[in-house]
Amino acid sequence: MTSLIRIGVSKASLIAPRSLLVKINYQSTRTITSRLDELPPKPKPWPYNEKPYTNLQYFFDKTTPRFDENTKLIIVEGPVASGKSKLAKEIAKSFGMIYYPEANLDMQYINPYGYDLRQLDSMLPPSCKSFDVMDFMRNPNHMLVARWQIEQYMIKVSQYIDALAHLLSTGQGVVLDRCAFSDFVFVEAMYSQKYLSKPAYKKYYEFRRSTIDHLLKPHLIIYLDVPVSKVLENVRQRNISYEKNSPVFTQQYLEVMEKTYKQKYLKEMSPNAELLVYDWTVEGDTDIVVEDVEAIDFDKYDEQDSHFQDWNLPNEEEWGCVRSRYADQKDDILSYANVQTYDVPELLMSGEDSQIYCRVMDEAPGQQYEFGYNKSMGDGGFLFKWDRPTRSTLPLRERRTV
């Protein structure tokens, strides 16, 4: 049975138990709705991947006319093997939103032509080789763990910017499987088991502080609470090769994750976003979650309240500025992560190694020129190629599980 539970967070962080929810009349409020045919028509989506949103467009293509009750950013969180990906997909389908899978390095390693750059590892020095979650699960004490975790965080930031660009340019809501705001949960667990050195741990938080405040906070966080014993059972049952025998998923590691989720992440996010927390020891009913989401009144807070402050803009001009920032200035936001790492040995790469890495990558299939201009990959029509992507948008690619 699906049930809302209470955990150690602030008094306003959780909605009332379900027994109270059904007694409240929300008919007169604007809420997220699964009755998609009742939503008003909206202008066609702005092609933010192909066309910049300039100052001139501010006057001809307004932002808020695309907004409706379902123009919301929802995050589904939970421990490993909790069923959050399945629930996130089902929620997105119910509300006509787009689902963003958990950001992963497959989105970075596999180029637009489908070539996996990890195939080049044999040509690279040890400090430049690829390193992904599968490698971490097998060897959490590897020299590249710190670099990998920071790359994981940065790709989550990149994906979150894409999600904001999509929402603001199309009006379609977004459901993300985890996000940049919760990434530190893994860092705390890794540091507790000495997989990260103290200098690397501190450096991670420098990267986080330099970037996280540039992101709008979500409207809703759904957290699936699963006890550690059940998480370990679920890991065994889903039988993913790099997980089932991993030295990482210990009782201690997962307990730190659970504690950080509940006592830090949810508590820190509760003043800004609505929270729904479910006991998901036994997989719950998506329909009940959908009903609970529909029961939330997102308009109940006044302008002085901290909830949804990021989304309370006074006029179209400011909405246009924010939309342009995420759609057209992604690289500018990511550039805030220009953090010096010379004082953390495991994050350093020698000049010689860097030179080899750049040469190998530049000569890789599909890497010599911009996408669409690589003749060796079958591209053609260069003389008549006027349109090209205006931003680097991550593909919505699920992480490999083999």
Short mmCIF file of C-alpha atoms in Angstrom, two decimals:
data_model
loop_
_atom_site.label_atom_id
_atom_site.label_comp_id
_atom_site.label_asym_id
_atom_site.label_seq_id
_atom_site.Cartn_x
_atom_site.Cartn_y
_atom_site.Cartn_z
CA MET A 1 0.00 0.00 0.00
CA THR A 2 1.26 3.43 -0.88
CA SER A 3 1.50 5.75 2.10
CA LEU A 4 2.89 9.14 2.94
CA ILE A 5 5.40 9.03 5.78
CA ARG A 6 7.05 11.53 8.06
CA ILE A 7 10.78 12.03 8.36
CA GLY A 8 13.05 14.47 10.15
CA VAL A 9 12.45 17.63 8.15
CA SER A 10 10.89 21.00 8.85
CA LYS A 11 7.24 21.35 9.76
CA ALA A 12 6.10 22.65 6.38
CA SER A 13 8.06 20.15 4.33
CA LEU A 14 5.46 17.42 3.92
CA ILE A 15 1.84 17.56 2.88
CA ALA A 16 -0.84 16.16 5.13
CA PRO A 17 -1.41 12.38 5.31
CA ARG A 18 -3.66 11.00 2.60
CA SER A 19 -6.58 10.62 5.01
CA LEU A 20 -6.66 14.41 5.35
CA LEU A 21 -6.00 15.17 1.71
CA VAL A 22 -9.30 13.73 0.52
CA LYS A 23 -11.24 16.07 2.82
CA ILE A 24 -9.86 19.24 1.23
CA ASN A 25 -11.62 20.87 -1.68
CA TYR A 26 -9.11 22.01 -4.31
CA GLN A 27 -11.67 22.63 -7.05
CA SER A 28 -11.11 26.38 -7.13
CA THR A 29 -7.31 26.23 -7.27
CA ARG A 30 -4.93 25.76 -10.16
CA THR A 31 -3.14 22.43 -9.80
CA ILE A 32 -1.25 20.00 -11.96
CA THR A 33 -3.80 17.91 -13.84
CA SER A 34 -3.91 14.57 -15.65
CA ARG A 35 -6.97 15.75 -17.61
CA LEU A 36 -4.83 16.86 -20.51
CA ASP A 37 -7.75 17.57 -22.83
CA GLU A 38 -8.85 20.34 -20.47
CA LEU A 39 -5.60 22.26 -20.71
CA PRO A 40 -5.76 25.41 -22.86
CA PRO A 41 -4.02 25.50 -26.25
CA LYS A 42 -0.58 27.09 -26.33
CA PRO A 43 1.74 28.49 -29.01
CA LYS A 44 3.91 25.95 -30.79
CA PRO A 45 7.19 25.09 -29.04
CA TRP A 46 10.14 27.36 -29.65
CA PRO A 47 12.99 25.39 -31.34
CA TYR A 48 15.58 26.34 -28.73
CA ASN A 49 18.12 23.80 -30.03
CA GLU A 50 18.18 25.32 -33.51
CA LYS A 51 17.23 28.95 -33.06
CA PRO A 52 18.51 31.55 -30.56
CA TYR A 53 16.01 33.50 -28.48
CA THR A 54 17.28 37.03 -29.02
CA ASN A 55 16.13 40.39 -27.64
CA LEU A 56 14.07 40.90 -30.78
CA GLN A 57 12.10 37.71 -30.11
CA TYR A 58 11.10 39.05 -26.67
CA PHE A 59 8.50 41.20 -28.45
CA PHE A 60 7.14 38.56 -30.82
CA ASP A 61 7.39 35.32 -28.86
CA LYS A 62 6.26 35.75 -25.26
CA THR A 63 7.14 33.16 -22.66
CA THR A 64 4.17 32.91 -20.28
CA PRO A 65 1.45 32.23 -22.95
CA ARG A 66 2.92 28.71 -23.15
CA PHE A 67 2.51 28.15 -19.42
CA ASP A 68 -0.36 26.15 -17.98
CA GLU A 69 -1.02 24.14 -14.81
CA ASN A 70 1.44 21.45 -15.92
CA THR A 71 4.35 23.77 -16.66
CA LYS A 72 6.20 22.45 -13.64
CA LEU A 73 9.57 20.94 -12.80
CA ILE A 74 9.27 17.68 -10.83
CA ILE A 75 12.15 15.64 -9.38
CA VAL A 76 11.78 11.99 -8.39
CA GLU A 77 14.37 10.96 -5.82
CA GLY A 78 15.16 7.81 -3.91
CA PRO A 79 17.88 5.31 -3.07
CA VAL A 80 19.37 2.85 -5.52
CA ALA A 81 16.92 0.28 -6.91
CA SER A 82 13.92 2.04 -5.36
CA GLY A 83 11.82 2.14 -8.54
CA LYS A 84 12.14 5.89 -9.02
CA SER A 85 12.87 5.68 -12.76
CA LYS A 86 9.70 3.69 -13.41
CA LEU A 87 7.60 6.07 -11.33
CA ALA A 88 9.14 9.15 -12.98
CA LYS A 89 8.26 7.82 -16.44
CA GLU A 90 4.69 7.05 -15.39
CA ILE A 91 4.19 10.46 -13.79
CA ALA A 92 5.52 12.19 -16.91
CA LYS A 93 3.11 10.22 -19.08
CA SER A 94 0.15 10.97 -16.80
CA PHE A 95 0.75 14.73 -16.92
CA GLY A 96 1.90 15.05 -20.54
CA MET A 97 5.39 16.01 -19.40
CA ILE A 98 8.76 15.01 -20.78
CA TYR A 99 10.86 12.48 -18.85
CA TYR A 100 14.58 13.12 -18.35
CA PRO A 101 16.52 9.97 -17.34
CA GLU A 102 19.13 10.28 -14.63
CA ALA A 103 22.08 12.21 -16.08
CA ASN A 104 24.93 9.83 -16.83
CA LEU A 105 28.26 9.85 -18.61
CA ASP A 106 26.89 7.83 -21.53
CA MET A 107 25.40 11.17 -22.57
CA GLN A 108 28.96 12.51 -22.79
CA TYR A 109 31.02 9.53 -23.92
CA ILE A 110 28.77 8.55 -26.86
CA ASN A 111 29.04 11.24 -29.53
CA PRO A 112 26.17 12.31 -31.85
CA TYR A 113 27.19 9.68 -34.40
CA GLY A 114 26.82 6.89 -31.86
CA TYR A 115 30.55 6.32 -31.45
CA ASP A 116 31.54 5.46 -27.87
CA LEU A 117 34.71 7.37 -27.01
CA ARG A 118 35.48 4.84 -24.28
CA GLN A 119 36.73 2.58 -27.06
CA LEU A 120 39.83 4.80 -27.21
CA ASP A 121 41.00 3.99 -23.67
CA SER A 122 43.79 1.70 -24.90
CA MET A 123 45.39 4.73 -26.61
CA LEU A 124 45.27 6.97 -23.53
CA PRO A 125 47.48 7.37 -20.44
CA PRO A 126 45.96 6.16 -17.12
CA SER A 127 45.08 9.71 -16.01
CA CYS A 128 42.97 10.27 -19.16
CA LYS A 129 41.05 7.03 -19.46
CA SER A 130 37.30 6.96 -19.15
CA PHE A 131 35.75 6.18 -15.79
CA ASP A 132 32.07 5.58 -15.17
CA VAL A 133 29.67 4.25 -12.57
CA MET A 134 30.46 0.66 -13.56
CA ASP A 135 34.15 1.27 -12.89
CA PHE A 136 33.38 2.89 -9.56
CA MET A 137 31.20 -0.05 -8.50
CA ARG A 138 34.03 -2.45 -9.24
CA ASN A 139 36.86 -0.35 -7.80
CA PRO A 140 35.72 2.53 -5.54
CA ASN A 141 39.31 3.28 -4.51
CA HIS A 142 40.49 4.01 -8.05
CA MET A 143 42.58 7.14 -8.68
CA LEU A 144 39.88 8.54 -11.02
CA VAL A 145 36.96 8.38 -8.57
CA ALA A 146 37.18 12.05 -7.56
CA ARG A 147 37.30 13.28 -11.15
CA TRP A 148 34.40 11.00 -12.07
CA GLN A 149 32.19 12.28 -9.26
CA ILE A 150 32.76 15.91 -10.25
CA GLU A 151 32.01 15.02 -13.87
CA GLN A 152 28.82 13.32 -12.68
CA TYR A 153 27.79 16.50 -10.91
CA MET A 154 28.57 18.72 -13.88
CA ILE A 155 26.60 16.58 -16.29
CA LYS A 156 23.63 16.82 -13.91
CA VAL A 157 24.00 20.61 -13.95
CA SER A 158 24.12 20.51 -17.75
CA GLN A 159 20.99 18.37 -17.92
CA TYR A 160 19.15 20.60 -15.45
CA ILE A 161 19.89 23.64 -17.61
CA ASP A 162 18.49 21.71 -20.59
CA ALA A 163 15.36 20.92 -18.59
CA LEU A 164 14.84 24.60 -17.76
CA ALA A 165 15.43 25.60 -21.38
CA HIS A 166 12.85 23.07 -22.50
CA LEU A 167 10.23 24.10 -19.96
CA LEU A 168 10.60 27.83 -20.63
CA SER A 169 10.74 27.46 -24.42
CA THR A 170 7.85 25.00 -24.83
CA GLY A 171 5.70 25.25 -21.71
CA GLN A 172 5.89 21.48 -21.29
CA GLY A 173 6.60 20.26 -17.77
CA VAL A 174 9.67 18.15 -17.03
CA VAL A 175 10.12 15.14 -14.73
CA LEU A 176 13.73 14.38 -13.82
CA ASP A 177 15.14 11.19 -12.37
CA ARG A 178 17.40 12.75 -9.68
CA CYS A 179 19.09 16.10 -10.25
CA ALA A 180 22.10 18.31 -9.51
CA PHE A 181 20.66 19.50 -6.19
CA SER A 182 20.77 16.00 -4.67
CA ASP A 183 24.11 14.88 -6.10
CA PHE A 184 25.94 15.67 -2.85
CA VAL A 185 24.09 12.74 -1.23
CA PHE A 186 26.46 10.39 -3.06
CA VAL A 187 29.49 12.49 -2.16
CA GLU A 188 28.68 12.26 1.55
CA ALA A 189 28.36 8.48 1.29
CA MET A 190 31.60 8.20 -0.67
CA TYR A 191 33.51 10.41 1.75
CA SER A 192 32.23 8.44 4.74
CA GLN A 193 33.80 5.28 3.26
CA LYS A 194 37.05 7.08 2.34
CA TYR A 195 36.49 6.74 -1.41
CA LEU A 196 37.15 10.48 -1.64
CA SER A 197 40.07 12.26 -0.01
CA LYS A 198 39.39 15.31 2.13
CA PRO A 199 40.89 17.71 -0.47
CA ALA A 200 38.74 16.14 -3.23
CA TYR A 201 35.67 16.29 -0.98
CA LYS A 202 36.22 20.01 -0.36
CA LYS A 203 36.90 20.64 -4.04
CA TYR A 204 33.60 19.02 -5.00
CA TYR A 205 31.76 21.52 -2.83
CA GLU A 206 33.66 24.36 -4.50
CA PHE A 207 32.28 23.19 -7.83
CA ARG A 208 28.82 22.92 -6.31
CA ARG A 209 28.87 26.37 -4.69
CA SER A 210 30.03 27.98 -7.94
CA THR A 211 27.12 26.59 -9.96
CA ILE A 212 24.09 25.49 -7.93
CA ASP A 213 22.69 28.97 -7.23
CA HIS A 214 22.40 29.59 -10.97
CA LEU A 215 19.64 26.98 -11.24
CA LEU A 216 15.94 27.51 -10.55
CA LYS A 217 14.73 25.17 -7.84
CA PRO A 218 12.06 22.58 -8.71
CA HIS A 219 8.36 22.93 -7.94
CA LEU A 220 7.97 19.43 -6.50
CA ILE A 221 10.21 16.69 -5.14
CA ILE A 222 8.86 13.16 -4.79
CA TYR A 223 10.99 10.98 -2.53
CA LEU A 224 10.60 7.20 -2.38
CA ASP A 225 11.63 5.96 1.05
CA VAL A 226 13.00 2.41 1.07
CA PRO A 227 14.82 0.88 4.08
CA VAL A 228 18.43 -0.14 3.52
CA SER A 229 17.68 -3.84 3.95
CA LYS A 230 15.11 -3.63 1.16
CA VAL A 231 17.51 -1.65 -1.06
CA LEU A 232 20.08 -4.44 -0.74
CA GLU A 233 17.40 -7.00 -1.56
CA ASN A 234 16.30 -5.00 -4.61
CA VAL A 235 19.91 -4.74 -5.83
CA ARG A 236 20.24 -8.52 -5.63
CA GLN A 237 16.93 -9.07 -7.40
CA ARG A 238 17.54 -6.76 -10.33
CA ASN A 239 20.82 -8.62 -10.90
CA ILE A 240 22.87 -5.95 -12.68
CA SER A 241 26.36 -7.37 -13.02
CA TYR A 242 28.37 -4.38 -11.77
CA GLU A 243 26.02 -3.84 -8.79
CA LYS A 244 25.36 -7.25 -7.31
CA ASN A 245 28.96 -8.00 -6.32
CA SER A 246 30.06 -4.42 -5.76
CA PRO A 247 32.02 -3.54 -2.61
CA VAL A 248 30.24 -0.15 -2.65
CA PHE A 249 26.71 -1.14 -1.67
CA THR A 250 27.30 -1.89 1.98
CA GLN A 251 24.97 -1.26 4.89
CA GLN A 252 27.11 1.67 6.01
CA TYR A 253 27.28 3.35 2.58
CA LEU A 254 23.52 3.12 2.04
CA GLU A 255 22.75 4.30 5.57
CA VAL A 256 24.77 7.49 5.00
CA MET A 257 22.90 8.05 1.74
CA GLU A 258 19.56 7.62 3.47
CA LYS A 259 20.50 9.94 6.35
CA THR A 260 21.80 12.62 3.98
CA TYR A 261 18.71 12.45 1.81
CA LYS A 262 16.35 12.84 4.75
CA GLN A 263 18.21 15.10 7.16
CA LYS A 264 19.99 17.38 4.69
CA TYR A 265 18.65 17.33 1.15
CA LEU A 266 14.91 17.21 1.80
CA LYS A 267 15.23 19.57 4.74
CA GLU A 268 17.19 22.11 2.69
CA MET A 269 14.78 21.94 -0.25
CA SER A 270 11.54 22.04 1.77
CA PRO A 271 11.35 25.86 2.11
CA ASN A 272 11.39 26.21 -1.68
CA ALA A 273 9.59 23.20 -3.13
CA GLU A 274 6.63 20.99 -2.32
CA LEU A 275 7.59 17.54 -1.01
CA LEU A 276 5.80 14.23 -1.29
CA VAL A 277 7.48 11.39 0.60
CA TYR A 278 6.25 7.79 0.22
CA ASP A 279 6.99 4.54 1.92
CA TRP A 280 8.02 2.54 -1.15
CA THR A 281 9.16 -0.62 0.64
CA VAL A 282 6.54 -2.32 -1.46
CA GLU A 283 6.08 -0.64 -4.83
CA GLY A 284 3.13 1.71 -4.59
CA ASP A 285 0.30 2.70 -6.90
CA THR A 286 1.18 5.40 -9.41
CA ASP A 287 -2.46 6.45 -9.63
CA ILE A 288 -2.41 7.40 -5.95
CA VAL A 289 0.75 9.46 -6.44
CA VAL A 290 -0.88 11.19 -9.41
CA GLU A 291 -3.94 12.01 -7.28
CA ASP A 292 -1.73 13.40 -4.52
CA VAL A 293 0.15 15.59 -6.99
CA GLU A 294 -3.15 16.87 -8.38
CA ALA A 295 -4.25 17.76 -4.84
CA ILE A 296 -1.36 20.18 -4.29
CA ASP A 297 -2.29 23.85 -4.51
CA PHE A 298 0.76 25.50 -6.06
CA ASP A 299 -0.90 28.93 -5.77
CA LYS A 300 -1.41 28.89 -2.02
CA TYR A 301 1.80 30.78 -1.18
CA ASP A 302 1.98 34.56 -1.24
CA GLU A 303 4.85 36.55 -2.71
CA GLN A 304 6.60 36.78 0.66
CA ASP A 305 6.79 33.03 1.05
CA SER A 306 10.01 31.26 0.04
CA HIS A 307 8.15 28.60 -1.96
CA PHE A 308 8.58 28.98 -5.74
CA GLN A 309 10.40 32.30 -5.35
CA ASP A 310 12.53 31.42 -8.37
CA TRP A 311 9.35 31.24 -10.44
CA ASN A 312 7.75 34.49 -9.25
CA LEU A 313 8.78 36.96 -11.94
CA PRO A 314 6.87 40.22 -12.38
CA ASN A 315 6.73 40.67 -16.15
CA GLU A 316 7.36 39.19 -19.59
CA GLU A 317 10.68 40.96 -19.94
CA GLU A 318 12.14 39.16 -16.95
CA TRP A 319 10.69 35.83 -18.11
CA GLY A 320 12.34 36.45 -21.46
CA CYS A 321 15.70 37.12 -19.81
CA VAL A 322 15.51 33.91 -17.79
CA ARG A 323 14.42 31.91 -20.82
CA SER A 324 17.29 33.30 -22.90
CA ARG A 325 19.75 32.55 -20.12
CA TYR A 326 18.98 28.82 -20.06
CA ALA A 327 18.30 28.42 -23.76
CA ASP A 328 21.19 30.46 -25.18
CA GLN A 329 23.73 31.00 -22.40
CA LYS A 330 24.28 27.47 -21.16
CA ASP A 331 28.03 27.62 -21.68
CA ASP A 332 28.19 30.85 -19.65
CA ILE A 333 26.52 29.15 -16.69
CA LEU A 334 28.78 26.10 -16.94
CA SER A 335 31.83 28.38 -17.07
CA TYR A 336 31.24 29.26 -13.43
CA ALA A 337 32.68 25.84 -12.66
CA ASN A 338 36.16 27.06 -13.62
CA VAL A 339 37.56 25.94 -10.28
CA GLN A 340 41.30 25.54 -9.81
CA THR A 341 42.27 21.95 -8.95
CA TYR A 342 46.05 22.20 -8.69
CA ASP A 343 45.92 21.40 -4.96
CA VAL A 344 44.16 18.02 -5.46
CA PRO A 345 46.57 15.50 -7.05
CA GLU A 346 43.85 13.06 -8.16
CA LEU A 347 42.22 15.82 -10.22
CA LEU A 348 45.39 16.78 -12.08
CA MET A 349 46.48 15.75 -15.55
CA SER A 350 50.01 16.40 -16.80
CA GLY A 351 50.63 18.51 -19.87
CA GLU A 352 51.97 15.49 -21.77
CA ASP A 353 48.92 13.38 -20.93
CA SER A 354 46.59 16.23 -21.84
CA GLN A 355 48.29 16.60 -25.23
CA ILE A 356 47.84 12.90 -25.97
CA TYR A 357 44.22 13.03 -24.88
CA CYS A 358 43.38 16.00 -27.13
CA ARG A 359 45.09 14.40 -30.13
CA VAL A 360 43.32 11.06 -29.71
CA MET A 361 39.94 12.70 -29.22
CA ASP A 362 40.34 15.04 -32.18
CA GLU A 363 41.12 12.10 -34.45
CA ALA A 364 38.22 9.93 -33.23
CA PRO A 365 35.31 9.14 -35.57
CA GLY A 366 32.93 12.11 -35.70
CA GLN A 367 35.19 14.34 -33.59
CA GLN A 368 37.25 16.14 -36.23
CA TYR A 369 34.62 18.76 -37.06
CA GLU A 370 31.31 19.99 -35.68
CA PHE A 371 28.34 17.64 -35.91
CA GLY A 372 27.00 17.60 -39.46
CA TYR A 373 30.35 18.46 -41.05
CA ASN A 374 32.22 15.14 -40.78
CA LYS A 375 32.45 13.68 -44.26
CA SER A 376 33.95 10.45 -42.92
CA MET A 377 30.70 9.85 -41.00
CA GLY A 378 28.52 10.35 -44.07
CA ASP A 379 27.77 14.07 -43.69
CA GLY A 380 27.36 16.08 -46.87
CA GLY A 381 25.77 19.15 -48.42
CA PHE A 382 28.20 21.52 -46.75
CA LEU A 383 27.61 24.39 -49.19
CA PHE A 384 23.91 24.51 -48.33
CA LYS A 385 24.11 23.77 -44.62
CA TRP A 386 22.79 26.97 -43.03
CA ASP A 387 21.11 25.62 -39.93
CA ARG A 388 23.07 24.03 -37.11
CA PRO A 389 22.44 23.57 -33.40
CA THR A 390 22.80 26.76 -31.38
CA ARG A 391 23.45 25.00 -28.06
CA SER A 392 24.98 21.79 -26.72
CA THR A 393 21.95 19.83 -25.52
CA LEU A 394 22.50 16.45 -23.87
CA PRO A 395 20.72 13.47 -25.42
CA LEU A 396 18.03 11.80 -23.29
CA ARG A 397 19.97 8.56 -23.04
CA GLU A 398 19.42 5.92 -20.38
CA ARG A 399 22.53 4.62 -18.62
CA ARG A 400 23.89 1.26 -19.71
CA THR A 401 23.18 -1.61 -17.31
CA VAL A 402 25.52 -4.25 -18.71
#
